[in-house]
């Protein structure tokens, strides 16, 4: 992954290069960030996040009905999201209800939607949240 620079390559600002190299996240942190985005890279998991940012504490059956999928498929994806700390669970008797783990997940989703819709008036996505949701 690290590419060596040949001796004849001219760095324009060695101090800047050294500072940025020093400030880069470590390998372990980069791996964690990659896992975070990997967890969000699946359309089903993104649909679950989308539903949960619109309404907290949905059960598997409700999510399955909303997304038109089996409870088994939803449960599998929720397990992956829980493993990566993107959702949390609350039990009520035999039922488990899910919510986004915190507002960071909601904000990352909202920023991604905003980014893809930037300059495209044909998309008018509904993303819950706003300034009132920023307090954490």
mmCIF file with all atom_site columns, C-alpha atoms in Angstrom:
data_model
loop_
_atom_site.group_PDB
_atom_site.id
_atom_site.type_symbol
_atom_site.label_atom_id
_atom_site.label_alt_id
_atom_site.label_comp_id
_atom_site.label_asym_id
_atom_site.label_entity_id
_atom_site.label_seq_id
_atom_site.pdbx_PDB_ins_code
_atom_site.Cartn_x
_atom_site.Cartn_y
_atom_site.Cartn_z
_atom_site.occupancy
_atom_site.B_iso_or_equiv
_atom_site.pdbx_formal_charge
_atom_site.auth_seq_id
_atom_site.auth_comp_id
_atom_site.auth_asym_id
_atom_site.auth_atom_id
_atom_site.pdbx_PDB_model_num
ATOM 1   C CA . UNK A 1 1   ? 0.000   0.000   0.000  1.00 0.00 ? 1   UNK A CA 1
ATOM 2   C CA . UNK A 1 2   ? 2.877   2.380   0.729  1.00 0.00 ? 2   UNK A CA 1
ATOM 3   C CA . UNK A 1 3   ? 4.428   3.628   -2.476 1.00 0.00 ? 3   UNK A CA 1
ATOM 4   C CA . UNK A 1 4   ? 8.074   4.589   -2.438 1.00 0.00 ? 4   UNK A CA 1
ATOM 5   C CA . UNK A 1 5   ? 9.004   7.898   -4.037 1.00 0.00 ? 5   UNK A CA 1
ATOM 6   C CA . UNK A 1 6   ? 11.956  7.754   -6.385 1.00 0.00 ? 6   UNK A CA 1
ATOM 7   C CA . UNK A 1 7   ? 14.988  9.855   -5.561 1.00 0.00 ? 7   UNK A CA 1
ATOM 8   C CA . UNK A 1 8   ? 14.331  12.143  -8.522 1.00 0.00 ? 8   UNK A CA 1
ATOM 9   C CA . UNK A 1 9   ? 10.782  13.002  -7.398 1.00 0.00 ? 9   UNK A CA 1
ATOM 10  C CA . UNK A 1 10  ? 10.540  16.592  -6.273 1.00 0.00 ? 10  UNK A CA 1
ATOM 11  C CA . UNK A 1 11  ? 8.519   17.181  -3.119 1.00 0.00 ? 11  UNK A CA 1
ATOM 12  C CA . UNK A 1 12  ? 7.221   20.739  -3.215 1.00 0.00 ? 12  UNK A CA 1
ATOM 13  C CA . UNK A 1 13  ? 6.996   21.234  0.561  1.00 0.00 ? 13  UNK A CA 1
ATOM 14  C CA . UNK A 1 14  ? 8.843   18.687  2.697  1.00 0.00 ? 14  UNK A CA 1
ATOM 15  C CA . UNK A 1 15  ? 7.682   20.269  5.969  1.00 0.00 ? 15  UNK A CA 1
ATOM 16  C CA . UNK A 1 16  ? 4.073   19.965  4.882  1.00 0.00 ? 16  UNK A CA 1
ATOM 17  C CA . UNK A 1 17  ? 4.587   16.371  3.747  1.00 0.00 ? 17  UNK A CA 1
ATOM 18  C CA . UNK A 1 18  ? 6.200   15.495  7.090  1.00 0.00 ? 18  UNK A CA 1
ATOM 19  C CA . UNK A 1 19  ? 3.393   17.178  9.064  1.00 0.00 ? 19  UNK A CA 1
ATOM 20  C CA . UNK A 1 20  ? 0.658   15.387  7.143  1.00 0.00 ? 20  UNK A CA 1
ATOM 21  C CA . UNK A 1 21  ? 2.459   12.040  7.435  1.00 0.00 ? 21  UNK A CA 1
ATOM 22  C CA . UNK A 1 22  ? 2.735   12.630  11.179 1.00 0.00 ? 22  UNK A CA 1
ATOM 23  C CA . UNK A 1 23  ? -0.964  13.565  11.468 1.00 0.00 ? 23  UNK A CA 1
ATOM 24  C CA . UNK A 1 24  ? -2.349  10.637  9.454  1.00 0.00 ? 24  UNK A CA 1
ATOM 25  C CA . UNK A 1 25  ? -4.470  8.147   11.352 1.00 0.00 ? 25  UNK A CA 1
ATOM 26  C CA . UNK A 1 26  ? -2.684  4.982   12.332 1.00 0.00 ? 26  UNK A CA 1
ATOM 27  C CA . UNK A 1 27  ? -3.234  1.700   10.529 1.00 0.00 ? 27  UNK A CA 1
ATOM 28  C CA . UNK A 1 28  ? -5.545  0.357   13.260 1.00 0.00 ? 28  UNK A CA 1
ATOM 29  C CA . UNK A 1 29  ? -7.729  3.473   13.182 1.00 0.00 ? 29  UNK A CA 1
ATOM 30  C CA . UNK A 1 30  ? -7.907  3.410   9.380  1.00 0.00 ? 30  UNK A CA 1
ATOM 31  C CA . UNK A 1 31  ? -8.993  -0.240  9.553  1.00 0.00 ? 31  UNK A CA 1
ATOM 32  C CA . UNK A 1 32  ? -11.804 0.707   11.972 1.00 0.00 ? 32  UNK A CA 1
ATOM 33  C CA . UNK A 1 33  ? -12.972 3.513   9.684  1.00 0.00 ? 33  UNK A CA 1
ATOM 34  C CA . UNK A 1 34  ? -12.881 1.109   6.731  1.00 0.00 ? 34  UNK A CA 1
ATOM 35  C CA . UNK A 1 35  ? -15.015 -1.382  8.686  1.00 0.00 ? 35  UNK A CA 1
ATOM 36  C CA . UNK A 1 36  ? -17.494 1.406   9.502  1.00 0.00 ? 36  UNK A CA 1
ATOM 37  C CA . UNK A 1 37  ? -17.900 2.262   5.823  1.00 0.00 ? 37  UNK A CA 1
ATOM 38  C CA . UNK A 1 38  ? -17.950 -1.424  4.871  1.00 0.00 ? 38  UNK A CA 1
ATOM 39  C CA . UNK A 1 39  ? -20.905 -1.876  7.227  1.00 0.00 ? 39  UNK A CA 1
ATOM 40  C CA . UNK A 1 40  ? -22.687 0.913   5.358  1.00 0.00 ? 40  UNK A CA 1
ATOM 41  C CA . UNK A 1 41  ? -21.761 -0.413  1.909  1.00 0.00 ? 41  UNK A CA 1
ATOM 42  C CA . UNK A 1 42  ? -24.662 -2.853  1.625  1.00 0.00 ? 42  UNK A CA 1
ATOM 43  C CA . UNK A 1 43  ? -27.995 -1.549  0.243  1.00 0.00 ? 43  UNK A CA 1
ATOM 44  C CA . UNK A 1 44  ? -30.050 -3.585  2.725  1.00 0.00 ? 44  UNK A CA 1
ATOM 45  C CA . UNK A 1 45  ? -28.079 -2.244  5.672  1.00 0.00 ? 45  UNK A CA 1
ATOM 46  C CA . UNK A 1 46  ? -28.429 1.284   4.286  1.00 0.00 ? 46  UNK A CA 1
ATOM 47  C CA . UNK A 1 47  ? -32.187 0.775   3.986  1.00 0.00 ? 47  UNK A CA 1
ATOM 48  C CA . UNK A 1 48  ? -32.264 -0.315  7.629  1.00 0.00 ? 48  UNK A CA 1
ATOM 49  C CA . UNK A 1 49  ? -30.282 2.782   8.636  1.00 0.00 ? 49  UNK A CA 1
ATOM 50  C CA . UNK A 1 50  ? -32.629 4.896   6.519  1.00 0.00 ? 50  UNK A CA 1
ATOM 51  C CA . UNK A 1 51  ? -35.695 3.466   8.279  1.00 0.00 ? 51  UNK A CA 1
ATOM 52  C CA . UNK A 1 52  ? -34.126 3.834   11.732 1.00 0.00 ? 52  UNK A CA 1
ATOM 53  C CA . UNK A 1 53  ? -33.147 7.445   11.129 1.00 0.00 ? 53  UNK A CA 1
ATOM 54  C CA . UNK A 1 54  ? -36.801 8.132   10.338 1.00 0.00 ? 54  UNK A CA 1
ATOM 55  C CA . UNK A 1 55  ? -38.106 6.317   13.429 1.00 0.00 ? 55  UNK A CA 1
ATOM 56  C CA . UNK A 1 56  ? -36.193 4.861   16.366 1.00 0.00 ? 56  UNK A CA 1
ATOM 57  C CA . UNK A 1 57  ? -36.927 1.550   18.006 1.00 0.00 ? 57  UNK A CA 1
ATOM 58  C CA . UNK A 1 58  ? -38.302 -0.576  15.210 1.00 0.00 ? 58  UNK A CA 1
ATOM 59  C CA . UNK A 1 59  ? -38.623 -4.331  15.634 1.00 0.00 ? 59  UNK A CA 1
ATOM 60  C CA . UNK A 1 60  ? -37.433 -6.899  13.097 1.00 0.00 ? 60  UNK A CA 1
ATOM 61  C CA . UNK A 1 61  ? -40.999 -7.603  11.921 1.00 0.00 ? 61  UNK A CA 1
ATOM 62  C CA . UNK A 1 62  ? -41.653 -3.909  11.285 1.00 0.00 ? 62  UNK A CA 1
ATOM 63  C CA . UNK A 1 63  ? -38.348 -3.489  9.439  1.00 0.00 ? 63  UNK A CA 1
ATOM 64  C CA . UNK A 1 64  ? -39.104 -6.604  7.366  1.00 0.00 ? 64  UNK A CA 1
ATOM 65  C CA . UNK A 1 65  ? -42.523 -5.186  6.418  1.00 0.00 ? 65  UNK A CA 1
ATOM 66  C CA . UNK A 1 66  ? -41.080 -1.747  5.639  1.00 0.00 ? 66  UNK A CA 1
ATOM 67  C CA . UNK A 1 67  ? -38.318 -3.165  3.436  1.00 0.00 ? 67  UNK A CA 1
ATOM 68  C CA . UNK A 1 68  ? -40.292 -6.060  1.950  1.00 0.00 ? 68  UNK A CA 1
ATOM 69  C CA . UNK A 1 69  ? -37.802 -8.657  3.147  1.00 0.00 ? 69  UNK A CA 1
ATOM 70  C CA . UNK A 1 70  ? -37.809 -11.710 5.379  1.00 0.00 ? 70  UNK A CA 1
ATOM 71  C CA . UNK A 1 71  ? -37.296 -11.351 9.117  1.00 0.00 ? 71  UNK A CA 1
ATOM 72  C CA . UNK A 1 72  ? -34.310 -13.683 8.789  1.00 0.00 ? 72  UNK A CA 1
ATOM 73  C CA . UNK A 1 73  ? -32.615 -11.416 6.234  1.00 0.00 ? 73  UNK A CA 1
ATOM 74  C CA . UNK A 1 74  ? -33.269 -8.336  8.372  1.00 0.00 ? 74  UNK A CA 1
ATOM 75  C CA . UNK A 1 75  ? -31.992 -10.074 11.518 1.00 0.00 ? 75  UNK A CA 1
ATOM 76  C CA . UNK A 1 76  ? -28.806 -11.082 9.731  1.00 0.00 ? 76  UNK A CA 1
ATOM 77  C CA . UNK A 1 77  ? -28.111 -7.511  8.629  1.00 0.00 ? 77  UNK A CA 1
ATOM 78  C CA . UNK A 1 78  ? -29.006 -6.096  12.049 1.00 0.00 ? 78  UNK A CA 1
ATOM 79  C CA . UNK A 1 79  ? -26.474 -8.476  13.615 1.00 0.00 ? 79  UNK A CA 1
ATOM 80  C CA . UNK A 1 80  ? -23.796 -7.107  11.300 1.00 0.00 ? 80  UNK A CA 1
ATOM 81  C CA . UNK A 1 81  ? -24.798 -3.527  12.120 1.00 0.00 ? 81  UNK A CA 1
ATOM 82  C CA . UNK A 1 82  ? -24.707 -4.311  15.865 1.00 0.00 ? 82  UNK A CA 1
ATOM 83  C CA . UNK A 1 83  ? -21.290 -5.941  15.518 1.00 0.00 ? 83  UNK A CA 1
ATOM 84  C CA . UNK A 1 84  ? -20.041 -2.665  14.055 1.00 0.00 ? 84  UNK A CA 1
ATOM 85  C CA . UNK A 1 85  ? -21.781 -0.509  16.697 1.00 0.00 ? 85  UNK A CA 1
ATOM 86  C CA . UNK A 1 86  ? -24.115 1.159   14.225 1.00 0.00 ? 86  UNK A CA 1
ATOM 87  C CA . UNK A 1 87  ? -27.329 0.039   15.919 1.00 0.00 ? 87  UNK A CA 1
ATOM 88  C CA . UNK A 1 88  ? -28.334 -0.770  19.471 1.00 0.00 ? 88  UNK A CA 1
ATOM 89  C CA . UNK A 1 89  ? -31.005 -3.101  20.754 1.00 0.00 ? 89  UNK A CA 1
ATOM 90  C CA . UNK A 1 90  ? -33.670 -2.870  23.453 1.00 0.00 ? 90  UNK A CA 1
ATOM 91  C CA . UNK A 1 91  ? -35.612 -5.937  24.518 1.00 0.00 ? 91  UNK A CA 1
ATOM 92  C CA . UNK A 1 92  ? -39.296 -5.851  25.421 1.00 0.00 ? 92  UNK A CA 1
ATOM 93  C CA . UNK A 1 93  ? -40.380 -9.345  26.348 1.00 0.00 ? 93  UNK A CA 1
ATOM 94  C CA . UNK A 1 94  ? -39.707 -11.575 23.352 1.00 0.00 ? 94  UNK A CA 1
ATOM 95  C CA . UNK A 1 95  ? -39.310 -8.670  20.950 1.00 0.00 ? 95  UNK A CA 1
ATOM 96  C CA . UNK A 1 96  ? -36.129 -6.804  20.175 1.00 0.00 ? 96  UNK A CA 1
ATOM 97  C CA . UNK A 1 97  ? -36.323 -3.188  19.042 1.00 0.00 ? 97  UNK A CA 1
ATOM 98  C CA . UNK A 1 98  ? -33.502 -1.456  17.220 1.00 0.00 ? 98  UNK A CA 1
ATOM 99  C CA . UNK A 1 99  ? -32.296 2.133   16.965 1.00 0.00 ? 99  UNK A CA 1
ATOM 100 C CA . UNK A 1 100 ? -29.234 3.825   15.543 1.00 0.00 ? 100 UNK A CA 1
ATOM 101 C CA . UNK A 1 101 ? -26.403 3.695   18.060 1.00 0.00 ? 101 UNK A CA 1
ATOM 102 C CA . UNK A 1 102 ? -25.994 7.482   18.112 1.00 0.00 ? 102 UNK A CA 1
ATOM 103 C CA . UNK A 1 103 ? -26.451 10.636  16.066 1.00 0.00 ? 103 UNK A CA 1
ATOM 104 C CA . UNK A 1 104 ? -23.102 10.117  14.320 1.00 0.00 ? 104 UNK A CA 1
ATOM 105 C CA . UNK A 1 105 ? -24.631 7.323   12.251 1.00 0.00 ? 105 UNK A CA 1
ATOM 106 C CA . UNK A 1 106 ? -27.614 9.521   11.374 1.00 0.00 ? 106 UNK A CA 1
ATOM 107 C CA . UNK A 1 107 ? -25.315 12.393  10.401 1.00 0.00 ? 107 UNK A CA 1
ATOM 108 C CA . UNK A 1 108 ? -23.039 10.238  8.221  1.00 0.00 ? 108 UNK A CA 1
ATOM 109 C CA . UNK A 1 109 ? -26.112 8.894   6.426  1.00 0.00 ? 109 UNK A CA 1
ATOM 110 C CA . UNK A 1 110 ? -27.574 12.396  6.007  1.00 0.00 ? 110 UNK A CA 1
ATOM 111 C CA . UNK A 1 111 ? -24.278 13.766  4.696  1.00 0.00 ? 111 UNK A CA 1
ATOM 112 C CA . UNK A 1 112 ? -24.005 10.913  2.178  1.00 0.00 ? 112 UNK A CA 1
ATOM 113 C CA . UNK A 1 113 ? -27.537 11.584  0.934  1.00 0.00 ? 113 UNK A CA 1
ATOM 114 C CA . UNK A 1 114 ? -26.816 15.311  0.745  1.00 0.00 ? 114 UNK A CA 1
ATOM 115 C CA . UNK A 1 115 ? -23.621 14.626  -1.197 1.00 0.00 ? 115 UNK A CA 1
ATOM 116 C CA . UNK A 1 116 ? -25.280 12.429  -3.830 1.00 0.00 ? 116 UNK A CA 1
ATOM 117 C CA . UNK A 1 117 ? -28.219 14.818  -4.224 1.00 0.00 ? 117 UNK A CA 1
ATOM 118 C CA . UNK A 1 118 ? -26.096 17.944  -4.462 1.00 0.00 ? 118 UNK A CA 1
ATOM 119 C CA . UNK A 1 119 ? -27.072 19.813  -7.592 1.00 0.00 ? 119 UNK A CA 1
ATOM 120 C CA . UNK A 1 120 ? -29.730 17.220  -8.483 1.00 0.00 ? 120 UNK A CA 1
ATOM 121 C CA . UNK A 1 121 ? -33.184 18.686  -7.934 1.00 0.00 ? 121 UNK A CA 1
ATOM 122 C CA . UNK A 1 122 ? -34.852 15.430  -9.046 1.00 0.00 ? 122 UNK A CA 1
ATOM 123 C CA . UNK A 1 123 ? -33.977 13.841  -5.699 1.00 0.00 ? 123 UNK A CA 1
ATOM 124 C CA . UNK A 1 124 ? -35.765 15.071  -2.618 1.00 0.00 ? 124 UNK A CA 1
ATOM 125 C CA . UNK A 1 125 ? -34.833 12.519  0.046  1.00 0.00 ? 125 UNK A CA 1
ATOM 126 C CA . UNK A 1 126 ? -36.385 12.563  3.473  1.00 0.00 ? 126 UNK A CA 1
ATOM 127 C CA . UNK A 1 127 ? -33.648 12.567  6.057  1.00 0.00 ? 127 UNK A CA 1
ATOM 128 C CA . UNK A 1 128 ? -34.709 12.977  9.631  1.00 0.00 ? 128 UNK A CA 1
ATOM 129 C CA . UNK A 1 129 ? -32.725 15.274  11.797 1.00 0.00 ? 129 UNK A CA 1
ATOM 130 C CA . UNK A 1 130 ? -31.443 18.749  11.883 1.00 0.00 ? 130 UNK A CA 1
ATOM 131 C CA . UNK A 1 131 ? -29.986 21.108  14.391 1.00 0.00 ? 131 UNK A CA 1
ATOM 132 C CA . UNK A 1 132 ? -32.159 19.813  17.220 1.00 0.00 ? 132 UNK A CA 1
ATOM 133 C CA . UNK A 1 133 ? -30.614 16.362  16.742 1.00 0.00 ? 133 UNK A CA 1
ATOM 134 C CA . UNK A 1 134 ? -27.051 17.656  17.014 1.00 0.00 ? 134 UNK A CA 1
ATOM 135 C CA . UNK A 1 135 ? -26.961 17.597  20.824 1.00 0.00 ? 135 UNK A CA 1
ATOM 136 C CA . UNK A 1 136 ? -25.366 14.490  22.132 1.00 0.00 ? 136 UNK A CA 1
#
